[in-house]
Short mmCIF file of C-alpha atoms in Angstrom, two decimals:
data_model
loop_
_atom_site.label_atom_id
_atom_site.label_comp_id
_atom_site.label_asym_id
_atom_site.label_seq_id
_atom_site.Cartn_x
_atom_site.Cartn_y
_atom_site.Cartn_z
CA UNK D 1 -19.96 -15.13 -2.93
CA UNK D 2 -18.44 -16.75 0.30
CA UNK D 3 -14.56 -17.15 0.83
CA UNK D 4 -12.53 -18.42 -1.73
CA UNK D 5 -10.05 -20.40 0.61
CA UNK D 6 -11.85 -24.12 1.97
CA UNK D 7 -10.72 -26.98 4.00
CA UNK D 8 -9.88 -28.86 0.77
CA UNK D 9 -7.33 -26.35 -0.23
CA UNK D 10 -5.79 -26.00 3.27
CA UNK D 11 -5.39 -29.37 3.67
CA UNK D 12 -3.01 -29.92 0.42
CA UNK D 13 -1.25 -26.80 1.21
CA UNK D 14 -2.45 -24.98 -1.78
CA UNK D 15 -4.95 -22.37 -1.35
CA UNK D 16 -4.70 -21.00 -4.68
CA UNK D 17 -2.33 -18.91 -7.39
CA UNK D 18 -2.25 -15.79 -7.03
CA UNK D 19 -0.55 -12.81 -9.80
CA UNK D 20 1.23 -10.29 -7.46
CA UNK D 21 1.75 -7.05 -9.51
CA UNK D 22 4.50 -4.71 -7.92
CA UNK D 23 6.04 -8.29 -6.28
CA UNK D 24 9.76 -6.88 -5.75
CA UNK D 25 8.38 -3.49 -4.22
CA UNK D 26 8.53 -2.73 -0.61
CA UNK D 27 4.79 -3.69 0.09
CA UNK D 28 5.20 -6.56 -2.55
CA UNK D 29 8.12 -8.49 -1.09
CA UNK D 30 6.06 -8.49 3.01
CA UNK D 31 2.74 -9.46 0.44
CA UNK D 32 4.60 -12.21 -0.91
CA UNK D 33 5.91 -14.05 2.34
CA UNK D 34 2.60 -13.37 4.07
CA UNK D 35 0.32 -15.02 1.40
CA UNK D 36 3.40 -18.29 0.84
CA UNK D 37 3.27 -18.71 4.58
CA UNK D 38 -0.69 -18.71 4.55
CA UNK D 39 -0.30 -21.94 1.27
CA UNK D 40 -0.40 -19.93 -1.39
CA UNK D 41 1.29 -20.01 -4.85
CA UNK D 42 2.71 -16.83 -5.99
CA UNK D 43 3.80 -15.35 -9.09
CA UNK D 44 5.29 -11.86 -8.72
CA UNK D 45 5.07 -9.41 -11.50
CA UNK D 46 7.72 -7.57 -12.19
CA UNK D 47 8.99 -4.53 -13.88
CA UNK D 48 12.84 -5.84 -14.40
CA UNK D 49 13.76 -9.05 -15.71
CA UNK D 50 11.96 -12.23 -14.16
CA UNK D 51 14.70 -14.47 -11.54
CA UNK D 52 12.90 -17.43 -11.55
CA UNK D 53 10.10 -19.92 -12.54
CA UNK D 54 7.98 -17.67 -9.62
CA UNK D 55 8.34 -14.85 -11.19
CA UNK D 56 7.43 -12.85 -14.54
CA UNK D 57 7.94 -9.64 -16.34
CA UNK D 58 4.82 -7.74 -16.95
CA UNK D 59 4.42 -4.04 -18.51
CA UNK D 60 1.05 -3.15 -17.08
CA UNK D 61 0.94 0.22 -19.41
CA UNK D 62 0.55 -2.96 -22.42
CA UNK D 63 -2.49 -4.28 -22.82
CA UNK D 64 -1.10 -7.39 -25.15
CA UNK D 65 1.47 -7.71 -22.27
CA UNK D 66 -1.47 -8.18 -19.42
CA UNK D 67 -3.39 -10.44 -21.70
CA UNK D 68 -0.13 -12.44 -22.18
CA UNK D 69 0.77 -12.76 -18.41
CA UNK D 70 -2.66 -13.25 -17.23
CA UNK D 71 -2.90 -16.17 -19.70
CA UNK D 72 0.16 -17.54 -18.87
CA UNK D 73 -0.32 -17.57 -15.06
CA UNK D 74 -3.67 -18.14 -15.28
CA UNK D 75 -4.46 -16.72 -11.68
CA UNK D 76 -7.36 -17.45 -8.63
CA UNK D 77 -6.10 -14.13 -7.36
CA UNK D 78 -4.90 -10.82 -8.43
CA UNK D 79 -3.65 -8.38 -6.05
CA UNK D 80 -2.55 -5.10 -7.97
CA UNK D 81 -0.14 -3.11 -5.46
CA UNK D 82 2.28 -1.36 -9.08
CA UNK D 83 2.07 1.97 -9.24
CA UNK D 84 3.87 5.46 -9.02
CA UNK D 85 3.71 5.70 -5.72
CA UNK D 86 5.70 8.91 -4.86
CA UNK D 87 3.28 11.42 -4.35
CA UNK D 88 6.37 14.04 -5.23
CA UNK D 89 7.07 12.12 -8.04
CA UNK D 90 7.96 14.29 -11.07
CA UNK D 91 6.38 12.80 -14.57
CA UNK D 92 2.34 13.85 -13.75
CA UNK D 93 1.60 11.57 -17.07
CA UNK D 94 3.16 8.42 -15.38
CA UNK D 95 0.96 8.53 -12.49
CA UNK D 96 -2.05 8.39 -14.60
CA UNK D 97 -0.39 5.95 -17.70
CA UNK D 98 0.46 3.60 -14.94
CA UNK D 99 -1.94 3.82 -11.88
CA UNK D 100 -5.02 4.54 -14.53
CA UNK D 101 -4.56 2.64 -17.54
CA UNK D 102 -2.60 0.01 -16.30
CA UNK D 103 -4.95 -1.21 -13.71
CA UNK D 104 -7.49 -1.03 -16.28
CA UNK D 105 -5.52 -3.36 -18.74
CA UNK D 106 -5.34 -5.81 -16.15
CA UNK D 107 -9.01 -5.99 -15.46
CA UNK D 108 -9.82 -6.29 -19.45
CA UNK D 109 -6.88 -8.98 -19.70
CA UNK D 110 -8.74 -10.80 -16.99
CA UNK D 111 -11.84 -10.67 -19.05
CA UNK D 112 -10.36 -11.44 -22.38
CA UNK D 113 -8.54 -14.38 -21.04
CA UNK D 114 -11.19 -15.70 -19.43
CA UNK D 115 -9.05 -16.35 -16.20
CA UNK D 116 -11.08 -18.10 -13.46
CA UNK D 117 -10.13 -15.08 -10.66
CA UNK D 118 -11.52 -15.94 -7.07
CA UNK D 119 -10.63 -12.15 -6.28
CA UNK D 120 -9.17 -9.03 -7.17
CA UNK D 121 -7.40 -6.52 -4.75
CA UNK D 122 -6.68 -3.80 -6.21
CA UNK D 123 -4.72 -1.14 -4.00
CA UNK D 124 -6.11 3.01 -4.02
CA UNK D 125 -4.80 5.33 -1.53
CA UNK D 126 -6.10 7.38 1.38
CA UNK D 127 -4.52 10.38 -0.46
CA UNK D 128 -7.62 10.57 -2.39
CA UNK D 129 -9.27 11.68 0.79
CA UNK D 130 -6.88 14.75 -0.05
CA UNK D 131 -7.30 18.12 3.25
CA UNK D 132 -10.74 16.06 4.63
CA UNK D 133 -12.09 17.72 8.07
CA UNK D 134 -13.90 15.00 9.05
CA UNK D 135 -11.78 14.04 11.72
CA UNK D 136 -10.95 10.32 11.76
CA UNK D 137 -12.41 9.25 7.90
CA UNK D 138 -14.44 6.60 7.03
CA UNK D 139 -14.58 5.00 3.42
CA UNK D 140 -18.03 7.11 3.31
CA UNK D 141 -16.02 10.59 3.47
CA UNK D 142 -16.00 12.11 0.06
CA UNK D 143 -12.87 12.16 -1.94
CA UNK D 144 -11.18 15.29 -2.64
CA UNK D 145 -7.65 14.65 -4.35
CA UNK D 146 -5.22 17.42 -4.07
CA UNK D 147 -2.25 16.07 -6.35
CA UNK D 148 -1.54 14.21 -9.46
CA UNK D 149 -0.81 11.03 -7.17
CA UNK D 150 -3.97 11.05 -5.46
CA UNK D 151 -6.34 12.08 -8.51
CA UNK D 152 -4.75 9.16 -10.44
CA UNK D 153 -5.74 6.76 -7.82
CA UNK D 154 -9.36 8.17 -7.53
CA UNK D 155 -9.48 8.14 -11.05
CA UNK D 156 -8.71 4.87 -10.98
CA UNK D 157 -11.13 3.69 -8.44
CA UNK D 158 -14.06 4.92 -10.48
CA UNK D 159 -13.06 2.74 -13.30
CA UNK D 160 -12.53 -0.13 -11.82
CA UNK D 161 -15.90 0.43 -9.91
CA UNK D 162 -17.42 -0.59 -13.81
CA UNK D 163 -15.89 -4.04 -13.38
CA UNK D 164 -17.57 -4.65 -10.26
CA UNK D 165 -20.08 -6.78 -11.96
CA UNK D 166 -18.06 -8.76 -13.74
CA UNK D 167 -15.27 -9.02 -11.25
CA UNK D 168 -15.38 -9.68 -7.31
CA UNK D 169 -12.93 -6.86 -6.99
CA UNK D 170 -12.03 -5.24 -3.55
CA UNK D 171 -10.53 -1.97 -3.49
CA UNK D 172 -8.14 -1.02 -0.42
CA UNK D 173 -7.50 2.51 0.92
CA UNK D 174 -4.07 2.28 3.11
CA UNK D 175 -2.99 4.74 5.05
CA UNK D 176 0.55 5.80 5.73
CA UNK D 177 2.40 2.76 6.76
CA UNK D 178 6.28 2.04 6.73
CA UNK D 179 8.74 -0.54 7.90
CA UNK D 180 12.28 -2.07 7.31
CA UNK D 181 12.63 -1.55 3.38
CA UNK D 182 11.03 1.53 2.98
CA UNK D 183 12.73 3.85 1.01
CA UNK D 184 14.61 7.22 2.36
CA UNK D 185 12.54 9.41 0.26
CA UNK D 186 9.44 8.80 2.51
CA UNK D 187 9.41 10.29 5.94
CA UNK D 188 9.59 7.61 8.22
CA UNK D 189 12.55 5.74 6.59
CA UNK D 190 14.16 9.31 6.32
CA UNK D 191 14.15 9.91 9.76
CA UNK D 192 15.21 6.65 11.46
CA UNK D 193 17.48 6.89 9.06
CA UNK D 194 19.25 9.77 10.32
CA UNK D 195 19.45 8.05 13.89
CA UNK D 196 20.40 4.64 12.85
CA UNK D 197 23.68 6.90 11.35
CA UNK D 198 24.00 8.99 14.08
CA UNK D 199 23.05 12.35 12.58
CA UNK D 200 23.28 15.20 14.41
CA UNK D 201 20.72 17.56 12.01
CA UNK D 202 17.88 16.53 10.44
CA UNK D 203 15.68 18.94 7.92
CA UNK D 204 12.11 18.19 7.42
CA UNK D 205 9.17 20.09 6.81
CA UNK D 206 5.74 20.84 8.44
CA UNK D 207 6.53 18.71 11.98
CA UNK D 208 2.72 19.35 13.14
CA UNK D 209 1.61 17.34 10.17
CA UNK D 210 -0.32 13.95 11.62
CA UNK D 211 -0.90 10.66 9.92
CA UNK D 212 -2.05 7.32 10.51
CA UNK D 213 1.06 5.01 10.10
CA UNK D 214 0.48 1.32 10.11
CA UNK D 215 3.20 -1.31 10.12
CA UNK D 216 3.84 -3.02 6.75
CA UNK D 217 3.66 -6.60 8.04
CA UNK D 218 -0.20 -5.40 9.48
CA UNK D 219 -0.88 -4.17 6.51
CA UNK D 220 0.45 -7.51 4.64
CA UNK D 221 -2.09 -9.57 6.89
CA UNK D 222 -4.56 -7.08 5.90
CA UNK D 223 -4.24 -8.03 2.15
CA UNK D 224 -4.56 -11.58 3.13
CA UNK D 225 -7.65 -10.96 5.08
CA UNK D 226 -9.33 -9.17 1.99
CA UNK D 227 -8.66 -11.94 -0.47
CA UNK D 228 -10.13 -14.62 2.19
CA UNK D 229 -13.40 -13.22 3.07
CA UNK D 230 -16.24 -12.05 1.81
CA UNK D 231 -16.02 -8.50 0.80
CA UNK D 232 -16.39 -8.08 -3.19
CA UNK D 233 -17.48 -4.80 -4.11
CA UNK D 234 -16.25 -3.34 -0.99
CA UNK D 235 -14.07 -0.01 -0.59
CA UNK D 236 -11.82 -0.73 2.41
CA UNK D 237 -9.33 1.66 4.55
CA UNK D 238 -6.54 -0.04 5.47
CA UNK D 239 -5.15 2.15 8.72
CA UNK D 240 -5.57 1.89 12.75
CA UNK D 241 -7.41 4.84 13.18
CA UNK D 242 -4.35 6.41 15.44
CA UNK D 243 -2.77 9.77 14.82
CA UNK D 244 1.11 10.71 15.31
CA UNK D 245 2.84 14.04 14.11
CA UNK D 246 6.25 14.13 12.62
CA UNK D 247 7.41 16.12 15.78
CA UNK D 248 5.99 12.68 17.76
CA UNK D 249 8.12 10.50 15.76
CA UNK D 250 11.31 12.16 16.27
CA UNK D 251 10.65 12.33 19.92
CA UNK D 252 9.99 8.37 19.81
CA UNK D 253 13.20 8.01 17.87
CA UNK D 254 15.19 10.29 20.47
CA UNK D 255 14.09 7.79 23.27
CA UNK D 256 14.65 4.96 20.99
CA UNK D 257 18.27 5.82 20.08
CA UNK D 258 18.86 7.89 23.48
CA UNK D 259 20.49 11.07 22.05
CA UNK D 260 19.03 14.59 20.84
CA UNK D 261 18.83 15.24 17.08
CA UNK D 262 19.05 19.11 15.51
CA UNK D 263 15.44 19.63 13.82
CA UNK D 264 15.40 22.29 10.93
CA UNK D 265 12.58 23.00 9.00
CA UNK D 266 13.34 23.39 5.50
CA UNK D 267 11.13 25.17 3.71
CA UNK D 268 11.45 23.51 0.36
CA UNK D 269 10.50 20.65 1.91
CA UNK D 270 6.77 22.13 2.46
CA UNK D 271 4.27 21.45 -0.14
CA UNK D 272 2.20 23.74 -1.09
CA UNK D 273 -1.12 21.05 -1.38
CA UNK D 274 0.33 19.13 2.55
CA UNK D 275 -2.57 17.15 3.69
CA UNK D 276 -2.58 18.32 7.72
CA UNK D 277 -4.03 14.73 9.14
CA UNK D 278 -5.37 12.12 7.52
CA UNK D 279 -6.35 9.57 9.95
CA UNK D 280 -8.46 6.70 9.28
CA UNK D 281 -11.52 4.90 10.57
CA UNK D 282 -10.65 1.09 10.78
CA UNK D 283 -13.77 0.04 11.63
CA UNK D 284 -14.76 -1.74 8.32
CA UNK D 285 -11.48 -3.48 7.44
CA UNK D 286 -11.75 -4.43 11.19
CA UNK D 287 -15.68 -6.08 10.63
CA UNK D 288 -14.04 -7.86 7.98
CA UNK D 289 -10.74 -9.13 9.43
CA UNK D 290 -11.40 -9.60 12.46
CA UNK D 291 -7.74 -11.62 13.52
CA UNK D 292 -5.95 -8.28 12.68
CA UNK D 293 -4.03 -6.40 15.40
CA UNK D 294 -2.43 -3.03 14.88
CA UNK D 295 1.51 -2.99 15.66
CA UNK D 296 2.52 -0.05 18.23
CA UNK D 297 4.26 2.88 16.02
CA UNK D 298 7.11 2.49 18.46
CA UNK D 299 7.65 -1.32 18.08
CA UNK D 300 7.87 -0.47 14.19
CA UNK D 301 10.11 2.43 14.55
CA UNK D 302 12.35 -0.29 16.93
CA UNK D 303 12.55 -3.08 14.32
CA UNK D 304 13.42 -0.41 11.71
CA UNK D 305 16.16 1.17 13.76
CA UNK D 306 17.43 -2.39 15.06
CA UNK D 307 18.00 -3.25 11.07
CA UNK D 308 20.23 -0.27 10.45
CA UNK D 309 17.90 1.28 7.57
CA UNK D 310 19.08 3.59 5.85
CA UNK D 311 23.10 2.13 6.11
#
């Protein structure tokens, strides 16, 4: 199948409609400007009432709801980014009624509609690499969830693997990633947070634990890059293959906002199932996206600071 945008559709400006489930979430909203900058038309999904002709409600736990918006909108692409997200989240059946079954409703809407979709990107997680030792992970490591949050989204991923015939579905596996917006419950946000108010103690847990943060607006342009080329069928990490501990971030953010901040380690705040490192091997998404460049941890943790998050 070869790319779904063409000259013809760049040159009137319209490269397509695309349904954007999870629109007014943090990832949705740097989605959304990314792919109407790029030409395209796009109709956010929402959870809360609609605000405009651009925009629609959508239950994705209905099936007669999916079939309803999916008819409606009638879409060239469909990238799925709702879901429980929270990995501490506390309802264990919501992870699976939503990230399971409501992905699947979408596909079978898509099929029972008859929609003409170019694509569909549907959005996993690296947490369903769960405590891997393989160093830096490629999409070939096997999955080994160790919470509710990351079985749902492997769970997932096998279903939607059945619709791979029928559908030129790509699935995504993002890393850690953060930016302006985020909210305080995740780490990042939490601590720049704490600076941008002048804080003098912060409590966190394990500090030694290492991820592989990308920069929302890189990981926006990595969406885009999925729905343009060639890669149905694929399983694709979406990271930059770099490693930084929580003790590294607060030492970036202590140069950043030039004062020392109190670090207490709270024990509550340790799960019992913490993934050490999970760091990713970029080298696929990179073979198929060739124009993407990684943004410096510190230049995100800069624009996040500069915008006051948190206040």
């Amino acid at each position: 199948m070869g790319s779904p945008s063409n000259q013809d559709q760049a040159a009137d400006g319209h490269r397509g409609r695309v349904l954007l489930t999870g629109a007014n979430g943090f990832t949705g909203k740097y989605v959304r400007a990314e792919l109407e900058a790029a030409g395209y038309s796009v109709c956010g999904a929402l959870v809360g009432a609609a605000r405009g002709s651009h925009e629609t409600t959508l239950d994705i736990t209905s099936l007669d709801d999916c079939r309803r918006v999916i008819d409606k909108v009638r879409p060239d692409f469909l990238v799925h980014l709702a879901a429980i997200s929270f990995v501490a989240h506390a309802d264990a059946d919501a992870f699976y009624r939503v990230n399971v079954i409501g992905t699947m409703n979408l596909l079978q809407a898509i099929s029972d509609t008859g929609a003409p979709v170019k694509r569909v990107l549907v959005a996993s997680s690296a947490n369903v690499y769960g405590n891997a030792t393989a160093g830096v992970i490629a999409e070939t490591q096997p999955p080994q969830p160790v919470n509710h949050y990351a079985a749902s989204k492997l769970a997932m991923e096998h279903l939607v693997r059945t619709w791979s015939d029928r559908l030129p579905i790509v699935i995504s596996r993002p890393f850690n990633y953060t930016g302006v917006g985020q909210q305080p419950n995740f780490l990042v946000p939490k601590i720049v947070s704490h600076f941008a108010s002048n804080a003098s103690v912060i409590e966190l847990g394990n500090l030694d634990v290492e991820r592989d943060f990308s920069d929302v607006r890189m990981v926006a342009h990595a969406y885009h890059g999925l729905l343009e080329n060639d890669c149905a069928g694929e399983t694709v990490n979406v990271c930059t293959g770099q490693p930084y501990s929580l003790r590294s971030i607060i030492e970036m953010m202590q140069d950043i906002a030039g004062y020392q901040i109190e670090v207490r380690v709270n024990p509550a705040f340790v799960r019992q199932s913490e993934v050490k490192t999970l760091v990713g091997s970029p080298d696929k998404l990179r073979s198929i996206v060739p124009d993407l460049n990684p943004i410096p941890l510190q230049e995100t943790l800069r624009w996040m600071y500069a915008a006051g998050i948190g206040q």
